[in-house]
PDB file of C-alpha atoms in Angstrom:
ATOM      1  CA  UNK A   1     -38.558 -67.691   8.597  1.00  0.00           C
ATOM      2  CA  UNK A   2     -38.010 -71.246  10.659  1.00  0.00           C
ATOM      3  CA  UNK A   3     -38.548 -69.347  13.796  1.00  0.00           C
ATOM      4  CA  UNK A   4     -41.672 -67.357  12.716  1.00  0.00           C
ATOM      5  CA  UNK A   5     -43.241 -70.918  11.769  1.00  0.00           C
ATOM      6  CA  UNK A   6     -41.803 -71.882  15.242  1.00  0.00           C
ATOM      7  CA  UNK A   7     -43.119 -69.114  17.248  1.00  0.00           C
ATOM      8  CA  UNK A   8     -46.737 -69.164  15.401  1.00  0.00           C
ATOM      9  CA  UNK A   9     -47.429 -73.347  16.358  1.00  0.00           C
ATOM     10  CA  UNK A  10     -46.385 -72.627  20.043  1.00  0.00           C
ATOM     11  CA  UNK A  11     -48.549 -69.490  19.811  1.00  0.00           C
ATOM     12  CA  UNK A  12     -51.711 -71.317  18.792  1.00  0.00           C
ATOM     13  CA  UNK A  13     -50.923 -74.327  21.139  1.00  0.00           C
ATOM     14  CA  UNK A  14     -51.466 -71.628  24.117  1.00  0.00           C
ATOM     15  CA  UNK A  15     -54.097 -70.333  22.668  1.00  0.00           C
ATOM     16  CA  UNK A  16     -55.804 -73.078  21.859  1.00  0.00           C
ATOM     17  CA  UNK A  17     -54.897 -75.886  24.612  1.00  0.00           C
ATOM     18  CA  UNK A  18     -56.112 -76.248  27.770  1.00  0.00           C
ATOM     19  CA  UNK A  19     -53.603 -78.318  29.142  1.00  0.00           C
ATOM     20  CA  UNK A  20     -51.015 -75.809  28.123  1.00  0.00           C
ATOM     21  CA  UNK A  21     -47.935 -75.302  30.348  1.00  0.00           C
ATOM     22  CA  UNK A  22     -45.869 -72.590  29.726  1.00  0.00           C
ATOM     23  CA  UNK A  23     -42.222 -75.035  30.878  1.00  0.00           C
ATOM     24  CA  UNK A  24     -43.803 -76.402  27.434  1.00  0.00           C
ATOM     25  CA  UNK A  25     -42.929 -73.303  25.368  1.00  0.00           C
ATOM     26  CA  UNK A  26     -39.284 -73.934  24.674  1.00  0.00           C
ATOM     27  CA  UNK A  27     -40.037 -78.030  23.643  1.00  0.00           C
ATOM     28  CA  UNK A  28     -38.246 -78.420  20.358  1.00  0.00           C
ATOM     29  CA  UNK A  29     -40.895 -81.167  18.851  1.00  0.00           C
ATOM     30  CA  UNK A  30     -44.235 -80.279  18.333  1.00  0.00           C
ATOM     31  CA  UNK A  31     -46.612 -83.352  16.950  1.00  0.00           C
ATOM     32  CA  UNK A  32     -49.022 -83.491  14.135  1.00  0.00           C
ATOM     33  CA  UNK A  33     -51.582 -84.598  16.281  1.00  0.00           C
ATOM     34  CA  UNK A  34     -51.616 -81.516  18.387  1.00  0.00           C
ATOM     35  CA  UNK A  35     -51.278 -78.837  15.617  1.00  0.00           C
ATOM     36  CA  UNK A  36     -54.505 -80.455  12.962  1.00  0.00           C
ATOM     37  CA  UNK A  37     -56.650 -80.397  16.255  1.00  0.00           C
ATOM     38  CA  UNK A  38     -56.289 -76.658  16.218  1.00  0.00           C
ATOM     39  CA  UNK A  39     -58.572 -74.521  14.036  1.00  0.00           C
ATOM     40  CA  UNK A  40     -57.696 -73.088  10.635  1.00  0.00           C
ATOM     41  CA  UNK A  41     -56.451 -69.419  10.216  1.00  0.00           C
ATOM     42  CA  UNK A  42     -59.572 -68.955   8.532  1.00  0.00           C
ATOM     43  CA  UNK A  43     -61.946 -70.138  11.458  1.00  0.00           C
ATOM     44  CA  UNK A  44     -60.528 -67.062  13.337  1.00  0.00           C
ATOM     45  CA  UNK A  45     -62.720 -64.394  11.635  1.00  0.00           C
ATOM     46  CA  UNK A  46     -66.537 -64.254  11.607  1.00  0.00           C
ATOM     47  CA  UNK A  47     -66.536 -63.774   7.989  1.00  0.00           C
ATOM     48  CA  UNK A  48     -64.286 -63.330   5.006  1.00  0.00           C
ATOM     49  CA  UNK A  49     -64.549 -59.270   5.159  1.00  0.00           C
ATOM     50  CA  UNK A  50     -63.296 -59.824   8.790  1.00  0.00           C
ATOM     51  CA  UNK A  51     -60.508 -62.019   7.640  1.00  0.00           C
ATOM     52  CA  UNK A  52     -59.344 -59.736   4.558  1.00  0.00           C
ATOM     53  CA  UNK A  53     -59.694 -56.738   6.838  1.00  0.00           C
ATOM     54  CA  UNK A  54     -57.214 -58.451   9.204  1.00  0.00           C
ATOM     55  CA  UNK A  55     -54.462 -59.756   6.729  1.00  0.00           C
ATOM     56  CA  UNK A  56     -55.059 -56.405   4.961  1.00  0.00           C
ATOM     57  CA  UNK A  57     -53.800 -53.875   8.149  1.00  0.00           C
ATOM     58  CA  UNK A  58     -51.126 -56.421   9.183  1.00  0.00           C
ATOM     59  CA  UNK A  59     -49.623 -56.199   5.874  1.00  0.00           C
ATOM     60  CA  UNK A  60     -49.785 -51.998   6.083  1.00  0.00           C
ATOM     61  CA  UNK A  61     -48.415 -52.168   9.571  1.00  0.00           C
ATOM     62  CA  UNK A  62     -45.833 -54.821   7.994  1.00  0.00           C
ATOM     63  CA  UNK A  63     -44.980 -52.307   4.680  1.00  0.00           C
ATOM     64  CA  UNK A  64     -44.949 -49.122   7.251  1.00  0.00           C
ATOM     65  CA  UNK A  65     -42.387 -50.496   9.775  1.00  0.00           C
ATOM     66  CA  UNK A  66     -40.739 -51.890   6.956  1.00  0.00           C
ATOM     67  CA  UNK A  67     -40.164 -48.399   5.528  1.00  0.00           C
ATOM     68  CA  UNK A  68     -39.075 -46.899   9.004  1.00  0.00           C
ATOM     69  CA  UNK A  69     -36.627 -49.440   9.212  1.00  0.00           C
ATOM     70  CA  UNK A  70     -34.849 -48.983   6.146  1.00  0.00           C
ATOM     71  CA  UNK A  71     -35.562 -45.503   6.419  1.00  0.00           C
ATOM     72  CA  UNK A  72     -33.331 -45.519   9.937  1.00  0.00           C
ATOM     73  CA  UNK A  73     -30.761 -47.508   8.652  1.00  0.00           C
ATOM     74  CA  UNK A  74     -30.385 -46.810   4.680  1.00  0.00           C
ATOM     75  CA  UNK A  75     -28.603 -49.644   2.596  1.00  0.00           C
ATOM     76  CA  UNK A  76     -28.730 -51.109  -0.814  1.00  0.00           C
ATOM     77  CA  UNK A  77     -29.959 -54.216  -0.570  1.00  0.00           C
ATOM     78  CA  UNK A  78     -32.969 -55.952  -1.758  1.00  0.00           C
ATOM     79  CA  UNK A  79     -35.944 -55.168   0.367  1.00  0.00           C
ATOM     80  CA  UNK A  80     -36.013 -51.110   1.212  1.00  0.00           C
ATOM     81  CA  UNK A  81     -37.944 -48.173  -0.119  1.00  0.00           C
ATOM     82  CA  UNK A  82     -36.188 -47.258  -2.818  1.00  0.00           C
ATOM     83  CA  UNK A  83     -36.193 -43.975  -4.741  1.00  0.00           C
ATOM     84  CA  UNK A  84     -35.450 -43.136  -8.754  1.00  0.00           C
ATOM     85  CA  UNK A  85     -36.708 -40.375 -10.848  1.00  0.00           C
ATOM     86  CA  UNK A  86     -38.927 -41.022 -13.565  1.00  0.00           C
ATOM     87  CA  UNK A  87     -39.410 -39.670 -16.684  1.00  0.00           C
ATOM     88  CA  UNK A  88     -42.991 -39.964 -17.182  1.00  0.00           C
ATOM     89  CA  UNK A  89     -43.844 -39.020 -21.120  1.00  0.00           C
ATOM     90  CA  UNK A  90     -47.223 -40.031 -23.163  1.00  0.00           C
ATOM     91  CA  UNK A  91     -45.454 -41.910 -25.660  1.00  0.00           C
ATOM     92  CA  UNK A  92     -44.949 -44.568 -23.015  1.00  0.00           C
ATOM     93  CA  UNK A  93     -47.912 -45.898 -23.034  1.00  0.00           C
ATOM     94  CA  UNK A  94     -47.643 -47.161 -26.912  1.00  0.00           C
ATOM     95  CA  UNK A  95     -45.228 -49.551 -25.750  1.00  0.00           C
ATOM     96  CA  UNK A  96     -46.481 -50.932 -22.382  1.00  0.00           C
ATOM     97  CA  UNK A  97     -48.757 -53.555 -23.963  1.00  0.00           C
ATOM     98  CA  UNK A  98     -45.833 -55.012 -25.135  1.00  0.00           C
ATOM     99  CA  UNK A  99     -43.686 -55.747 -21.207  1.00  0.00           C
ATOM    100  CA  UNK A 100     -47.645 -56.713 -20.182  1.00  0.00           C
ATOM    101  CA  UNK A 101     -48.117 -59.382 -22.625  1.00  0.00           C
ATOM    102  CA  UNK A 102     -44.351 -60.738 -22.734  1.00  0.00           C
ATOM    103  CA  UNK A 103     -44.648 -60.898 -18.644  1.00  0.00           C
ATOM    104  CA  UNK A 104     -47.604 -62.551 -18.375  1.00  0.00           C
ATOM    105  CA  UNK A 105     -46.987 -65.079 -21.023  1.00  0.00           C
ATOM    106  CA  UNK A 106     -43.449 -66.083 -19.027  1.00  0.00           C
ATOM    107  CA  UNK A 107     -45.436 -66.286 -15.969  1.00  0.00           C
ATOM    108  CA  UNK A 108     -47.932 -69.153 -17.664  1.00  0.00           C
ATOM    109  CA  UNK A 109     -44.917 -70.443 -18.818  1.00  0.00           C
ATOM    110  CA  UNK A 110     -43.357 -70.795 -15.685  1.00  0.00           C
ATOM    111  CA  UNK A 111     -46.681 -72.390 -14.378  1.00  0.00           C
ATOM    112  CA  UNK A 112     -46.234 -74.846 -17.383  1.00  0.00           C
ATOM    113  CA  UNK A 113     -42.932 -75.152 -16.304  1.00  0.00           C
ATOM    114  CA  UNK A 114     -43.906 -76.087 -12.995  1.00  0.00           C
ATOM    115  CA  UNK A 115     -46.646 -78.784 -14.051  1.00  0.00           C
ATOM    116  CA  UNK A 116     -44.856 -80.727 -16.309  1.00  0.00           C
ATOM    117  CA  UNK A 117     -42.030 -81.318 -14.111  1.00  0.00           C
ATOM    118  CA  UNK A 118     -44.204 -82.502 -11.262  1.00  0.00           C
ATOM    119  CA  UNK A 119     -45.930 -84.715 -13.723  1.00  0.00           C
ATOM    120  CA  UNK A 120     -42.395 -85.885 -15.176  1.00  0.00           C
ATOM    121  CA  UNK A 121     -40.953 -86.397 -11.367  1.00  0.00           C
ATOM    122  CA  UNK A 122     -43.945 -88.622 -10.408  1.00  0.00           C
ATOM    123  CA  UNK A 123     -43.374 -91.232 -13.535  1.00  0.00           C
ATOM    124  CA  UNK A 124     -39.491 -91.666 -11.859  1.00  0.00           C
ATOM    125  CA  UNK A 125     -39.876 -94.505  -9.678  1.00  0.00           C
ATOM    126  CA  UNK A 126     -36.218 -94.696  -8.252  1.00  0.00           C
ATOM    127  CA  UNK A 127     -35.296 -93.054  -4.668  1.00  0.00           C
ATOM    128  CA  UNK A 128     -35.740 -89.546  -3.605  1.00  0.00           C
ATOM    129  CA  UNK A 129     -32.235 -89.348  -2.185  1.00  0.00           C
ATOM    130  CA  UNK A 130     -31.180 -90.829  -5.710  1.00  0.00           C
ATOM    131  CA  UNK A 131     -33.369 -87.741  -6.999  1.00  0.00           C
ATOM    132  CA  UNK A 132     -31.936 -85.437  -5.214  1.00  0.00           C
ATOM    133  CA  UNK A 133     -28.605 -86.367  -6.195  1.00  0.00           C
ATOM    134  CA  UNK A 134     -28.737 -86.586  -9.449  1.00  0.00           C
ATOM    135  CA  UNK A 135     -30.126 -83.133 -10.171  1.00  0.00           C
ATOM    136  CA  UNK A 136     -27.513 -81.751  -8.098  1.00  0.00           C
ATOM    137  CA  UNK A 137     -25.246 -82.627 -10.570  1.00  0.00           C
ATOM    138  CA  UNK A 138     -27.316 -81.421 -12.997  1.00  0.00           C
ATOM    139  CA  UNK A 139     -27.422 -78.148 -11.473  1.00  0.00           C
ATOM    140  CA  UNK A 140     -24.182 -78.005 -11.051  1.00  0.00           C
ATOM    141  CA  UNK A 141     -23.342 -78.655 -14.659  1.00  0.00           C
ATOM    142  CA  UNK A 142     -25.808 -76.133 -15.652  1.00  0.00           C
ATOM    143  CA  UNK A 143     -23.206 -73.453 -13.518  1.00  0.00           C
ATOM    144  CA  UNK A 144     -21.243 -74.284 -16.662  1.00  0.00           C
ATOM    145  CA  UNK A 145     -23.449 -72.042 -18.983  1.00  0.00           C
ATOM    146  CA  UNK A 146     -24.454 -69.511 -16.436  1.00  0.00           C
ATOM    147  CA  UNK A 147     -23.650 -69.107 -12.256  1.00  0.00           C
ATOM    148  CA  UNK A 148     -27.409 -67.702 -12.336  1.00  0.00           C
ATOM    149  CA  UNK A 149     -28.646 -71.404 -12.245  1.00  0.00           C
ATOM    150  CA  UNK A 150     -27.837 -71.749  -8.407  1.00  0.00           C
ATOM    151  CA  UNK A 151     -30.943 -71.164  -6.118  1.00  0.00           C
ATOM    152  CA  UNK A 152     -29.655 -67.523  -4.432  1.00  0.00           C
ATOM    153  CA  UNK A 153     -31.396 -65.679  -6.754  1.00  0.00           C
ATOM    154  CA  UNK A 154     -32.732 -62.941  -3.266  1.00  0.00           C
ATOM    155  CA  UNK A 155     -29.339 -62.523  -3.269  1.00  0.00           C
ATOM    156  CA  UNK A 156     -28.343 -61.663  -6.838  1.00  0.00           C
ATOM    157  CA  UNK A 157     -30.977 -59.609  -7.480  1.00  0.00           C
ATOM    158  CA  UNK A 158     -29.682 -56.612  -7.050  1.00  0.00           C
ATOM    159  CA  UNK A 159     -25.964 -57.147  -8.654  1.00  0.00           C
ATOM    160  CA  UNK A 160     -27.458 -58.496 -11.705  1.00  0.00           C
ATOM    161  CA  UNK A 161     -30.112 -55.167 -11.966  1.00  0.00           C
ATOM    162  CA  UNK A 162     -27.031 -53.620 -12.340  1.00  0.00           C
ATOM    163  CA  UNK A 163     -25.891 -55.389 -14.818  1.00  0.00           C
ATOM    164  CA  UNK A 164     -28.148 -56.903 -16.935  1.00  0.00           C
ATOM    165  CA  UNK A 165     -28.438 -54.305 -19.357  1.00  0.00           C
ATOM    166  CA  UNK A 166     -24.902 -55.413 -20.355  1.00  0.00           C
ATOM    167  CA  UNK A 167     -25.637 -58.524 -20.922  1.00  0.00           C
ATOM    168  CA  UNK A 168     -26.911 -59.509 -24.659  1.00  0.00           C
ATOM    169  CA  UNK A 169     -31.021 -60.197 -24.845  1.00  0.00           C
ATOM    170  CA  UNK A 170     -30.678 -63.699 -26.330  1.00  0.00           C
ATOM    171  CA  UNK A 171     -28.251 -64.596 -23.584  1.00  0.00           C
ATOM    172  CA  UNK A 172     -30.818 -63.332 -20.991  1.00  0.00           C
ATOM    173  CA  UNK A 173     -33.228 -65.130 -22.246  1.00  0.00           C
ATOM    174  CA  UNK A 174     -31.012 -68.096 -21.567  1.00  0.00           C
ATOM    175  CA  UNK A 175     -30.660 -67.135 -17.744  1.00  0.00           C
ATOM    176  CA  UNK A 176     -35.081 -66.644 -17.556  1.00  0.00           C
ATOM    177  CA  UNK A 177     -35.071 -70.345 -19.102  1.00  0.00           C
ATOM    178  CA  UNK A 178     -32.702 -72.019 -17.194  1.00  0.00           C
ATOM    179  CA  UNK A 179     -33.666 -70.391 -13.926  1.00  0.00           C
ATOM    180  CA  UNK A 180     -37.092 -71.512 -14.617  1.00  0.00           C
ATOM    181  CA  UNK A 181     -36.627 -74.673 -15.595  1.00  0.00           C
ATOM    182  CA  UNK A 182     -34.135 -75.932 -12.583  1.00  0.00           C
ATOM    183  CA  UNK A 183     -36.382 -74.287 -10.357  1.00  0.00           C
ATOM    184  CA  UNK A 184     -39.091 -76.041 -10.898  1.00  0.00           C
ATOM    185  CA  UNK A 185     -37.469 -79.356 -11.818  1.00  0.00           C
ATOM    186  CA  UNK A 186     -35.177 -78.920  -8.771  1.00  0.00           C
ATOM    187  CA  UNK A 187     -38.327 -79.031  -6.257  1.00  0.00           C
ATOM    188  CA  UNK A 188     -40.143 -81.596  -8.258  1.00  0.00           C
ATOM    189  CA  UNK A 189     -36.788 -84.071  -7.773  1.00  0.00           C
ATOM    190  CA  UNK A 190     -36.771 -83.321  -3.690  1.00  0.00           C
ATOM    191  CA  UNK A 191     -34.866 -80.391  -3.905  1.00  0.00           C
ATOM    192  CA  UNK A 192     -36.139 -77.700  -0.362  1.00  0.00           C
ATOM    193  CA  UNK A 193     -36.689 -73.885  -0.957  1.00  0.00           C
ATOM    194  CA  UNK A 194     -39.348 -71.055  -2.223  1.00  0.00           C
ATOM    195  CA  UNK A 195     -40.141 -69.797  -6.313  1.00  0.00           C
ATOM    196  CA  UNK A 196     -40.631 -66.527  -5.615  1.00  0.00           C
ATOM    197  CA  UNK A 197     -37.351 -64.704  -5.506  1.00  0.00           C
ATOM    198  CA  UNK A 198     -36.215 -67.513  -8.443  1.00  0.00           C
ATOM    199  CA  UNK A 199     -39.224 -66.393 -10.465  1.00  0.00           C
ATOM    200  CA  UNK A 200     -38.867 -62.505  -9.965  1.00  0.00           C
ATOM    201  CA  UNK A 201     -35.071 -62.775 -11.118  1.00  0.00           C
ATOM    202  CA  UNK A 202     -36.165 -65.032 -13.743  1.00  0.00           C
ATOM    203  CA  UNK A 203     -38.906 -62.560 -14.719  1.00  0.00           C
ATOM    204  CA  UNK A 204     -36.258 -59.178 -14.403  1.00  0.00           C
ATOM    205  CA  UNK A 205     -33.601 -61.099 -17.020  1.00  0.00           C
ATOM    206  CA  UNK A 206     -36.865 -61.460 -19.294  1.00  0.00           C
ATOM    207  CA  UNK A 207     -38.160 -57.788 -18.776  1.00  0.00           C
ATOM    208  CA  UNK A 208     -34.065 -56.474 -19.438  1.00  0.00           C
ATOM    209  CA  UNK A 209     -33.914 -58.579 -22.641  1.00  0.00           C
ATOM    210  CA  UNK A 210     -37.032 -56.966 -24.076  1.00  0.00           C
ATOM    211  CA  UNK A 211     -36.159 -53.186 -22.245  1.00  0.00           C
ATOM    212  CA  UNK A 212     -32.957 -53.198 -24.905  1.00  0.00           C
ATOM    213  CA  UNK A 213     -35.540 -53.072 -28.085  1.00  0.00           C
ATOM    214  CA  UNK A 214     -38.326 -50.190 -26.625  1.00  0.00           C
ATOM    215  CA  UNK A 215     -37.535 -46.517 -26.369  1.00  0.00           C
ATOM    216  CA  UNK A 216     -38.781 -46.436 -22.553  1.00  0.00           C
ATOM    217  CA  UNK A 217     -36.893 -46.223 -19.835  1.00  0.00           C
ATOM    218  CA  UNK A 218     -35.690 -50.192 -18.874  1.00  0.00           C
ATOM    219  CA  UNK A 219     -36.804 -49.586 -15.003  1.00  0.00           C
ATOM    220  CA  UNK A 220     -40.310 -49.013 -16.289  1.00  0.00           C
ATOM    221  CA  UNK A 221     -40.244 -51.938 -18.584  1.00  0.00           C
ATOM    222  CA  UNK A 222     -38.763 -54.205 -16.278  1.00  0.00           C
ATOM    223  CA  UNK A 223     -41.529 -53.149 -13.337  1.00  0.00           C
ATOM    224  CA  UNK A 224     -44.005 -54.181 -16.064  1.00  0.00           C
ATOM    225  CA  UNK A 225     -42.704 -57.503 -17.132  1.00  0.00           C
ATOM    226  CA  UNK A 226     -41.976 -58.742 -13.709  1.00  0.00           C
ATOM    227  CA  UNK A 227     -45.506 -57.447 -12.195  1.00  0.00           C
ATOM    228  CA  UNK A 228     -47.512 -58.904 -14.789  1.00  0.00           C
ATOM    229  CA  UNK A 229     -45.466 -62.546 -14.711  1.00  0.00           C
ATOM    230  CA  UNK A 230     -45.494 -62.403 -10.914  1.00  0.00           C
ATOM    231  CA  UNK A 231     -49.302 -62.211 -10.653  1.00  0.00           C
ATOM    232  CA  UNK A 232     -49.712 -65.076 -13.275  1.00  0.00           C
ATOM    233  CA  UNK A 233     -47.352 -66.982 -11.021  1.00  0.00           C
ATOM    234  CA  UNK A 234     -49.167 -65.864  -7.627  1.00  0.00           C
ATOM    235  CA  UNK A 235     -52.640 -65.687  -8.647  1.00  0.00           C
ATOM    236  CA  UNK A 236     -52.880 -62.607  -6.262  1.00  0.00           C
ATOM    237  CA  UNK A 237     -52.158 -59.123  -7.984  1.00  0.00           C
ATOM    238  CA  UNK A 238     -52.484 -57.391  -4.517  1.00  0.00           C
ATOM    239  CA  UNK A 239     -49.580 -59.403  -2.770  1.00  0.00           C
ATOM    240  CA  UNK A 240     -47.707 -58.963  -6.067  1.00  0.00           C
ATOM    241  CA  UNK A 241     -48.036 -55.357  -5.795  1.00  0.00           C
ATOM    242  CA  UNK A 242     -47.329 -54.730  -1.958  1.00  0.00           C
ATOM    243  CA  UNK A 243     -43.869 -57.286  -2.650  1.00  0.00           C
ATOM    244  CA  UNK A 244     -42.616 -55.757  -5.980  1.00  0.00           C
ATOM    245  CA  UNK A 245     -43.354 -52.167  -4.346  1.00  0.00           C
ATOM    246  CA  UNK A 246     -40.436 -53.238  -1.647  1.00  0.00           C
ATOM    247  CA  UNK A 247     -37.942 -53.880  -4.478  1.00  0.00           C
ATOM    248  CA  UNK A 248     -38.832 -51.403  -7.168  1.00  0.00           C
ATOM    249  CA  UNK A 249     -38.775 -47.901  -7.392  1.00  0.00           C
ATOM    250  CA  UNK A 250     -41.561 -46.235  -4.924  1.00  0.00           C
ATOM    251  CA  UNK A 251     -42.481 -43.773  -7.562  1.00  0.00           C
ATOM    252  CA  UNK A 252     -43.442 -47.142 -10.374  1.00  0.00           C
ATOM    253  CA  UNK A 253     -45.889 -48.169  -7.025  1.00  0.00           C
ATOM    254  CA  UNK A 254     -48.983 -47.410  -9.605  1.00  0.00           C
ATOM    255  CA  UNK A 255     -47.464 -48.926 -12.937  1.00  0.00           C
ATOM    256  CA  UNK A 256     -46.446 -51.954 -10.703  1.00  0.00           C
ATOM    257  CA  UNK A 257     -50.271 -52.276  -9.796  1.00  0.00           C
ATOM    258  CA  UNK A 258     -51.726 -51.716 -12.797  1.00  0.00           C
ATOM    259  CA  UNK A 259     -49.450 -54.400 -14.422  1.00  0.00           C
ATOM    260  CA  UNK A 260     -50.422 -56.690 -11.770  1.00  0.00           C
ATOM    261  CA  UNK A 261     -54.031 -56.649 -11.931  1.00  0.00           C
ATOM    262  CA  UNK A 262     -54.217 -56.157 -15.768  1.00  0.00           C
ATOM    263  CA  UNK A 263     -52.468 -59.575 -15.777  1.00  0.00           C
ATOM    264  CA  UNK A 264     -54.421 -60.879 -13.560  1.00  0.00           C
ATOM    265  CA  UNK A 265     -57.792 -60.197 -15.851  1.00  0.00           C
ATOM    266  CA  UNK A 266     -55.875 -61.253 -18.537  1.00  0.00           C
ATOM    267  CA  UNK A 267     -55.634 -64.699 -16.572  1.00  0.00           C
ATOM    268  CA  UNK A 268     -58.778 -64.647 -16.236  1.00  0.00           C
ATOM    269  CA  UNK A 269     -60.157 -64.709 -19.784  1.00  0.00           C
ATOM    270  CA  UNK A 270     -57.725 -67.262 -20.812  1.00  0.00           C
ATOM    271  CA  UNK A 271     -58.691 -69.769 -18.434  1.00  0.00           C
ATOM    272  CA  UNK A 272     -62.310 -68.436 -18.949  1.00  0.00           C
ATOM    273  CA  UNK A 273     -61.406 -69.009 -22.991  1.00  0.00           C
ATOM    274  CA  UNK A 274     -59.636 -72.074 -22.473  1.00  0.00           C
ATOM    275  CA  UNK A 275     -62.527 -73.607 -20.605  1.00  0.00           C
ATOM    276  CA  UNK A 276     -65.620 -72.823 -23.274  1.00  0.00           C
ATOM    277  CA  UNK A 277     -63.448 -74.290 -25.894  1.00  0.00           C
ATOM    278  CA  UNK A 278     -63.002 -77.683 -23.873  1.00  0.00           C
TER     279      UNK A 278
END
C-alpha cells in the first residue's frame, strides 16, 4: 500500500509539474508544498457522472483481474472468489430482519465507539509517545482475555471463520467488544493502522454469535450482519458490497448487497429521525 501512495504523488508530480525531471522520479522525499499545489482527484473529471463513471470501471477492471488472479493461482486465503453452495429456502427470509438490524446497530456502535474515544483522547494532555505506550500495555493485557485483541485481524479472518461457530455466543460477543473498543481507542492514543479488516472481524464474531440461535444457514447470517454493520461503518453500501463480495461466498453477492444498502436507508432515517427530534 506504501508504494501505491508512493507511485501515485510521483505520478501526479509529472503530470502536473513543469519543471519535472524524470532523475527526480526515484527522490525518496517529496514536500508538502509540492503535492497541495496539485489539483484534487476530483478536479480531474468534468463532472461528478464523469468522476463516478471513472472510479466505477477501475473498480470492475480491479474485481475482474482480481478474479483471474486467484482464479490462476487458487488458495485459501482472504481475498479470492470463493465458492459454497447455498441452500436457498423461503423460510429464510423470516429471520433476515433479525442479522440486518443486529449488524447495523454494531456498526453505529462502533461509530460511537469511535467518537467517544477521540473525544476522551483529546481531554489527555500528557505526551503522545506516553500515549502510545501506555495503551500498548493495555493491549497487551487485554491478550490476557482473548489473542483476538491484537491488530492482525486480515490475517485471522479466515482461521477464526472456521472456528467461530465453536466458540460460545456470549464469549464472541466479548471478542466484537474488545476488538472494537481497542481499535478505536488504540488510534485515538497514536496508535498507526486501518478499521476496516478490525471492524469486519469484529462484525463476523457478532454475526456467528447470533447465527447459533436462527435456523439459517450461519454463512448467510454472517454475510448479513457484517454487510449491514460495514455500510454503517463506511457510509458507502456500494464499496461495502464490491469488498465483502471478495471475502464471502460469490453466490451471497445479492444478499451481501441487499444487506448493504438496506442498512444504509436504515442510516438514513435515523439520522433523518434523530435530527427532527433535535
Amino acid at each position: 500500500m506504501a508504494w501505491l501512495y508512493w507511485l501515485g504523488d510521483r505520478l501526479r508530480l509529472i503530470a502536473y509539474s513543469s519543471d519535472w525531471k524524470w532523475n527526480h522520479f526515484w527522490d525518496t522525499i517529496v514536500s508538502k508544498k509540492q503535492l497541495k499545489k496539485l489539483p484534487k482527484f476530483s478536479s480531474l473529471f468534468k463532472s461528478k457522472l464523469h468522476q463516478k463513471v471513472f472510479c466505477l470501471i477501475m473498480v470492475m477492471i480491479g474485481v475482474v483481474g482480481a478474479a483471474i488472479v486467484f482464479k490462476l493461482f487458487p488458495e485459501e486465503g482472504l481475498f479470492g472468489i470463493h465458492h459454497r453452495h447455498i441452500l436457498w429456502q423461503w423460510h429464510y427470509s423470516m429471520y433476515v430482519i433479525i442479522p440486518l438490524i443486529v449488524g447495523w446497530s454494531f456498526g453505529m456502535f462502533f461509530l460511537w465507539s469511535e467518537k467517544w474515544s477521540d473525544y476522551f483522547a483529546e481531554k489527555i494532555t500528557i505526551s503522545p509517545i506516553i500515549k502510545a505506550t501506555i495503551w500498548g500495555i493495555v493491549l497487551a493485557l487485554l491478550t490476557l482475555i482473548t489473542s483476538y485483541a491484537l491488530y492482525s485481524g486480515e490475517f485471522q479472518i479466515v482461521p477464526f471463520v472456521h472456528q467461530a461457530l465453536q466458540i460460545s455466543p456470549l464469549f464472541l460477543l466479548v471478542i466484537a467488544v474488545i476488538k472494537t473498543l481497542s481499535t478505536n481507542i488504540g488510534f485515538s492514543l497514536g496508535w498507526r493502522g486501518g478499521k476496516i479488516f478490525p471492524s469486519i472481524f469484529a462484525s463476523v464474531a457478532v454475526g456467528a454469535a447470533i447465527a447459533q440461535f436462527l435456523p439459517i444457514m450461519p454463512v448467510m447470517c454472517v454475510a448479513i450482519t457484517v454487510s449491514a454493520s460495514i455500510a454503517v461503518i463506511l457510509g458507502k453500501p456500494l464499496l461495502t458490497a464490491i469488498l465483502l463480495i471478495l471475502l464471502l461466498p460469490i453466490e451471497l453477492a445479492p444478499v451481501i448487497l441487499v444487506s448493504a444498502y438496506l442498512a444504509a436507508c436504515l442510516t438514513k432515517v435515523s439520522y433523518s429521525f434523530r435530527q427532527k427530534n433535535n
